[in-house]
GROMACS .gro file of C-alpha atoms in nm:
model
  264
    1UNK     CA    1   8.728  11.822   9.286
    2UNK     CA    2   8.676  11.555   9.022
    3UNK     CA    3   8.418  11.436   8.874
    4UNK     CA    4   8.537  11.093   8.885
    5UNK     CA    5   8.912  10.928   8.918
    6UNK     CA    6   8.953  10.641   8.716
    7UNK     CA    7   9.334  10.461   8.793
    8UNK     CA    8   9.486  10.337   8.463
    9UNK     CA    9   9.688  10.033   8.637
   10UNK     CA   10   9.822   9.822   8.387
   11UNK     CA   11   9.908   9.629   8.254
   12UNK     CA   12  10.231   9.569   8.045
   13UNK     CA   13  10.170   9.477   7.700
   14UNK     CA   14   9.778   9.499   7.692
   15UNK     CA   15   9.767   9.828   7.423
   16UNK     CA   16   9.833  10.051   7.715
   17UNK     CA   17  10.107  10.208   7.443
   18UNK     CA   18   9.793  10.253   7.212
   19UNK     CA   19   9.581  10.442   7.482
   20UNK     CA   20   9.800  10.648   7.632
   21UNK     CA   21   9.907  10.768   7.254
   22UNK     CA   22   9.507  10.819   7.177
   23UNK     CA   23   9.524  11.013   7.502
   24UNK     CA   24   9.813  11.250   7.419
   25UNK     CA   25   9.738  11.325   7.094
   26UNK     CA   26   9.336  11.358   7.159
   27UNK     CA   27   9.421  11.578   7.424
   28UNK     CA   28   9.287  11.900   7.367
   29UNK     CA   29   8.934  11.756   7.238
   30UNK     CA   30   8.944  11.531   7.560
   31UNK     CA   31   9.012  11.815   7.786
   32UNK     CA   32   8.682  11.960   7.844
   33UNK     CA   33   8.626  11.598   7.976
   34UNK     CA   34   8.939  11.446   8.159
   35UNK     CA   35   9.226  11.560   8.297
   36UNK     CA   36   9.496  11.322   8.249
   37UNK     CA   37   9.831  11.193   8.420
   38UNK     CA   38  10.006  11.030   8.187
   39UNK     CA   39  10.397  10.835   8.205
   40UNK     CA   40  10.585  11.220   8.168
   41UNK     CA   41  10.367  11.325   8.395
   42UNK     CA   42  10.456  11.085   8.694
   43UNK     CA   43  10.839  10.977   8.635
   44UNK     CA   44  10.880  11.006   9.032
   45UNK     CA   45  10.611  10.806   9.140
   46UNK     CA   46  10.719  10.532   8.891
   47UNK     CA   47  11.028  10.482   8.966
   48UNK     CA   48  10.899  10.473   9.358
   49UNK     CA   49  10.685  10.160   9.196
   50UNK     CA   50  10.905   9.982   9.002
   51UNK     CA   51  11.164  10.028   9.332
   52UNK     CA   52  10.871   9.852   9.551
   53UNK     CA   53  10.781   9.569   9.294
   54UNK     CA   54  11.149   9.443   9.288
   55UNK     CA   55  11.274   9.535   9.656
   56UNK     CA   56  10.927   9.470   9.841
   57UNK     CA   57  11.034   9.637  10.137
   58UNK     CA   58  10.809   9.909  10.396
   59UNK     CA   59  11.044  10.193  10.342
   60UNK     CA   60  10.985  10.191   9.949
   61UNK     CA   61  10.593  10.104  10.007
   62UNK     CA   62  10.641  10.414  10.209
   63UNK     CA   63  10.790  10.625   9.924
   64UNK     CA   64  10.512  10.532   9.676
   65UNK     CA   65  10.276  10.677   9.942
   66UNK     CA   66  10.449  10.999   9.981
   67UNK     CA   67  10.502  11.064   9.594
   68UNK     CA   68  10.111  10.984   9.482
   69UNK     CA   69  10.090  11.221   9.792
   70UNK     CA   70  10.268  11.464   9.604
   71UNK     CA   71  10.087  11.417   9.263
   72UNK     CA   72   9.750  11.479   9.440
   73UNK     CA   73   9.843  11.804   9.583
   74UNK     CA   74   9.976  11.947   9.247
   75UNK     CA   75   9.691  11.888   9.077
   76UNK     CA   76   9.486  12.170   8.917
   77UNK     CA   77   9.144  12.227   9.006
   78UNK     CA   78   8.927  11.969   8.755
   79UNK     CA   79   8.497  12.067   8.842
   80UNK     CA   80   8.293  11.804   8.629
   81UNK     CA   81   8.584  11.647   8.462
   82UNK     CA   82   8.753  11.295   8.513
   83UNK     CA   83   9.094  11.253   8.664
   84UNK     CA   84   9.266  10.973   8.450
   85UNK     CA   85   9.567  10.877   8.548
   86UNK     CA   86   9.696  10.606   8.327
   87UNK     CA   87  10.058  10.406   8.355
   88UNK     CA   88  10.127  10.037   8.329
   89UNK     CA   89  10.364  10.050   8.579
   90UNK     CA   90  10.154  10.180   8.887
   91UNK     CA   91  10.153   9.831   8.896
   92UNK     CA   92  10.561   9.816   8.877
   93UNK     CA   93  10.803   9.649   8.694
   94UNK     CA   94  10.716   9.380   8.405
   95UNK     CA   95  10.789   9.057   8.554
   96UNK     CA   96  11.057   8.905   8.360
   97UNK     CA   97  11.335   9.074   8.545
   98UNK     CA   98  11.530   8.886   8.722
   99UNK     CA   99  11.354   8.731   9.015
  100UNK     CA  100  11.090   8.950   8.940
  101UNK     CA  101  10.828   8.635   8.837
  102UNK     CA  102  10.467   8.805   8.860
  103UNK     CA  103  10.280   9.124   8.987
  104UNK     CA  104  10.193   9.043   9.331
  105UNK     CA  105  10.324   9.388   9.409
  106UNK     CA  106   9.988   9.521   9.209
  107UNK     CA  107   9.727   9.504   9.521
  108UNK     CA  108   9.929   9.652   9.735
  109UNK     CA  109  10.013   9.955   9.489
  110UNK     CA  110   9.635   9.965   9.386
  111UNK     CA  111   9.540  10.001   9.767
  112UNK     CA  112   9.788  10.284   9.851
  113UNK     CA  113   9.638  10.467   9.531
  114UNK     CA  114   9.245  10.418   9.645
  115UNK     CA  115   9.327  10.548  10.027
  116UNK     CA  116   9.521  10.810   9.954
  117UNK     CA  117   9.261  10.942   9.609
  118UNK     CA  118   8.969  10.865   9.880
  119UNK     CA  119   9.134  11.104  10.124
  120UNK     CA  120   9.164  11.412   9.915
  121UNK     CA  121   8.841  11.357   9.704
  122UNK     CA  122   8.614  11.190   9.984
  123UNK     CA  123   8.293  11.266   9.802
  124UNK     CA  124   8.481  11.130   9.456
  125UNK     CA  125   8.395  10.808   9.293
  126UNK     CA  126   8.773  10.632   9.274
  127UNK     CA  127   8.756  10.293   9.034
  128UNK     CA  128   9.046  10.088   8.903
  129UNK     CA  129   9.083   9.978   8.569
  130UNK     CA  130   9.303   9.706   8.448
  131UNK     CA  131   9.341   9.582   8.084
  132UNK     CA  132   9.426   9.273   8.050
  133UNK     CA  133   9.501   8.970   7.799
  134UNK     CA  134   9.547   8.605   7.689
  135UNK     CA  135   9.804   8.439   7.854
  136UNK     CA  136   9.931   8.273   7.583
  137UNK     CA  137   9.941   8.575   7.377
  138UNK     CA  138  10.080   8.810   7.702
  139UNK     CA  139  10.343   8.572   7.763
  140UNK     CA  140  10.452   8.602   7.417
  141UNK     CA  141  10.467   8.953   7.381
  142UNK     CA  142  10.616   9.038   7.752
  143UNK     CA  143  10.935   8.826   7.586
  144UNK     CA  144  10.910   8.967   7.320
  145UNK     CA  145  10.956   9.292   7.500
  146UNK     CA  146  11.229   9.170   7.709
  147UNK     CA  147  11.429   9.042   7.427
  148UNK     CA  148  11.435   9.362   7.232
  149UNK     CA  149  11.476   9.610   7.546
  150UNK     CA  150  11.672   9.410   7.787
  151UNK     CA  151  11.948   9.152   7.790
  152UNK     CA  152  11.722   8.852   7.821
  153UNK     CA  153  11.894   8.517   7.705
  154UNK     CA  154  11.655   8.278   7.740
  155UNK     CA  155  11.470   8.116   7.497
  156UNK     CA  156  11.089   8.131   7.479
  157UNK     CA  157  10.983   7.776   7.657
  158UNK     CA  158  11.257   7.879   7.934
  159UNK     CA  159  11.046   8.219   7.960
  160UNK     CA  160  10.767   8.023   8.022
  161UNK     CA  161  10.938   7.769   8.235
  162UNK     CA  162  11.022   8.074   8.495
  163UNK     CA  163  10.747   8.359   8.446
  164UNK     CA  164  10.482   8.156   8.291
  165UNK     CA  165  10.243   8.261   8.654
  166UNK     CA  166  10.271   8.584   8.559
  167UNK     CA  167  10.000   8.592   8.223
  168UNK     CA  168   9.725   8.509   8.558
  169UNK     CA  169   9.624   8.869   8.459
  170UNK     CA  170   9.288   8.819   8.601
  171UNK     CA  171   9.428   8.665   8.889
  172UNK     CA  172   9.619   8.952   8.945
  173UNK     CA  173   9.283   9.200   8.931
  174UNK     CA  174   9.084   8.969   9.141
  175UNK     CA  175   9.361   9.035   9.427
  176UNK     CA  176   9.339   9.365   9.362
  177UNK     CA  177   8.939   9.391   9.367
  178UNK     CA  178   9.003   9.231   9.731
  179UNK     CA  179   9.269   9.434   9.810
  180UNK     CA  180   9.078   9.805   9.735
  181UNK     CA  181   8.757   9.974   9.889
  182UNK     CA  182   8.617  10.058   9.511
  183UNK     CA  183   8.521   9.921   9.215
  184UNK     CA  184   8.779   9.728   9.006
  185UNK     CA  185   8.665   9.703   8.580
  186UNK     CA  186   8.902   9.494   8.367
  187UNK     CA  187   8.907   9.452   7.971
  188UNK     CA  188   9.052   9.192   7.759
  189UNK     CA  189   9.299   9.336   7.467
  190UNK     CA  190   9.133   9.057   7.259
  191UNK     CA  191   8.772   9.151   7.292
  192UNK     CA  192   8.896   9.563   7.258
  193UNK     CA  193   9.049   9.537   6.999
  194UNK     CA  194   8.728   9.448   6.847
  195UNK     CA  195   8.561   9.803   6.909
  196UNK     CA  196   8.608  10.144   6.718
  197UNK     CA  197   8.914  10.282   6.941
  198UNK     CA  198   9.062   9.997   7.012
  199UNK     CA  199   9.213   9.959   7.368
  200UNK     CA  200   9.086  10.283   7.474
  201UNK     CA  201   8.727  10.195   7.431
  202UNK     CA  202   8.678  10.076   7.700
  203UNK     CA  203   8.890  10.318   7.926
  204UNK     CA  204   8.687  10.624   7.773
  205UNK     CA  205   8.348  10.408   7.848
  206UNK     CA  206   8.466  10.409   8.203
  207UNK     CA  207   8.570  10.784   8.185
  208UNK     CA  208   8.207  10.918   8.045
  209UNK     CA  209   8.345  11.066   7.776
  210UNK     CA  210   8.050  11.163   7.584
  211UNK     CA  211   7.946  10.981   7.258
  212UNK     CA  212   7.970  11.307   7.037
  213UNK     CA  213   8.331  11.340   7.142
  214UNK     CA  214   8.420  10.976   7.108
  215UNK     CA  215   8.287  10.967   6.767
  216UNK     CA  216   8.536  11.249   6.627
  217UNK     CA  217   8.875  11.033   6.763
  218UNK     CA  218   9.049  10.874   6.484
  219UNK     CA  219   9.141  10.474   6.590
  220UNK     CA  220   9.430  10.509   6.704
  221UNK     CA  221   9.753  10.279   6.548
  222UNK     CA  222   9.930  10.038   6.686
  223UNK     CA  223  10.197  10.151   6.927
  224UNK     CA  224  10.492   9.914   7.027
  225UNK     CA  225  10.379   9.597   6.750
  226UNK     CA  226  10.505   9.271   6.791
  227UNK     CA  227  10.851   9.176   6.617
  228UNK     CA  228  10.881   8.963   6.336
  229UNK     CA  229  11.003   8.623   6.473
  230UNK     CA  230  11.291   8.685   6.256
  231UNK     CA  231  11.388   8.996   6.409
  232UNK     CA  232  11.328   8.869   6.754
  233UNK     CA  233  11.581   8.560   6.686
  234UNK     CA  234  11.840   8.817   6.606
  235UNK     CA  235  11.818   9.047   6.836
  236UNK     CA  236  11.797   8.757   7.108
  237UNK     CA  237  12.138   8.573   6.898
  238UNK     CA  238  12.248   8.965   7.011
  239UNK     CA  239  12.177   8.926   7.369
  240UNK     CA  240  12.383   8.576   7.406
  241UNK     CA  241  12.655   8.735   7.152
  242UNK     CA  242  12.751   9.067   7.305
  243UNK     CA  243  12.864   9.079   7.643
  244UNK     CA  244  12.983   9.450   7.609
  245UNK     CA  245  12.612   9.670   7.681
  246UNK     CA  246  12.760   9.925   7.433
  247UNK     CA  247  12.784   9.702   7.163
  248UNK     CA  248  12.519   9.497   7.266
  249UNK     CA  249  12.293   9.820   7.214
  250UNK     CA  250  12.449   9.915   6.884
  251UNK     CA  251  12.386   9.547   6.710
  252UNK     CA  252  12.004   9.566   6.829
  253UNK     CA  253  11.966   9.941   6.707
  254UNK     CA  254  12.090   9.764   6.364
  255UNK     CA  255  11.894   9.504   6.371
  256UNK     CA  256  11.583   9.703   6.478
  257UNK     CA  257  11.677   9.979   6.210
  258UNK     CA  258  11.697   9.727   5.890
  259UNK     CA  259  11.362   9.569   6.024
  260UNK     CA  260  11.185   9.899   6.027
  261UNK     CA  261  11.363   9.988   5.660
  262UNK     CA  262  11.215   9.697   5.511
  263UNK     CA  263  10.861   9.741   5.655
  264UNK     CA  264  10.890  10.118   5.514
   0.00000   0.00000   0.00000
């Protein structure tokens, strides 16, 4: 059993990129400590979330349950270390797609995870941890994100226009602190980046990693940086010129391949 399970829930474009790199490549000095679930790790389950945040619906609710199900019973035996399992989308999809405008889905996912964690590890402290962000500054970099990874059109003020309710990130984690039996910690990307590790400061706080191990992780860089606005107007002029996805994809690679010469 566990020492302790700490959920990882998100969400989107908070430095969860930044952590989950710490995590992977501070791996074998964390293990003695946690063991970890990372993205690779849980491709099933995630698609069974994103499927639930867009469709809504009991039977894929249902399938989420079964598949964190699943994860539980494959995992090793863990005495006197934490269980970190850490994804951005356990609480599904970004919202930005489509009619996808916020992450009401997020409570609902959250809950499934705490029953089902409580059930196997009864004796187990289970907490969820949520990083979160400005609004303004979410909002900016979720279309940024869309713009370079999806086919988004819009411009920014029309972003805002339709998904603007979604940067409530604390909104969101008050819902899901009434949602769950256990204790729900949040984080401001702001205020960690502030702090020796960045992002995952606060996530190893939460995981008692001890100080003597914390203090031999490198800070970790940046993962997933904001474009230059200059990039991010072409690559959107991309998404309104290309109607083919082929060639839609090979302008952006272009465009994203001349930005990163330059910055070399």
């Amino acid at each position: 059993m566990p020492a302790k399970i700490v959920l990882h829930i998100g969400f989107h474009k908070t430095g969860t990129s930044t952590v989950q790199q710490l995590l992977r490549t501070n791996r074998a000095l964390l293990k003695p400590h946690l063991a970890m679930r990372l993205k690779p790790q849980m491709t099933d389950l995630l698609h069974a979330t994103r499927g639930y945040s867009t469709w809504r619906d009991k039977i894929s609710l249902a399938k989420v349950a079964r598949r964190f199900d699943m994860l539980l019973q494959e995992l090793p035996g863990m005495p006197r270390r934490t269980l970190v399992l850490s994804a951005e989308e356990l609480s599904g999809h970004m919202p930005g797609r489509g009619a996808l405008a916020d992450y009401s889905a997020a409570p609902e996912l959250a809950r499934i995870y705490v029953e089902w964690a409580q059930r196997y590890f009864p004796a187990c402290e289970v907490v969820i941890y949520a990083s979160t962000r400005d609004p303004e500054n979410w909002l900016r970099s979720a279309y940024g994100e869309h713009v370079k990874s999806s086919s988004m059109t819009l411009d920014f003020t029309d972003f805002v226009a339709r998904y603007g309710l979604a940067a409530d990130l604390d909104g969101v984690v008050d819902d899901i602190a009434a949602a769950v039996p256990a204790r729900v910690f949040r984080a401001r990307l702001e205020a960690a980046q502030t702090q020796r590790l960045g992002p995952a400061q606060p996530l190893l706080d939460l995981c008692n990693v001890p100080p003597e191990t914390m203090a031999r992780i490198m800070p970790p860089p940046v993962a997933n940086p904001a474009l230059d606005q200059d990039v991010l107007l072409a690559l959107l002029d991309a998404n309104r010129t290309y109607t083919d996805r082929d060639a839609r994809k090979a302008a952006k690679h272009a465009i994203l391949a001349a930005a990163q010469g330059k910055d070399r």
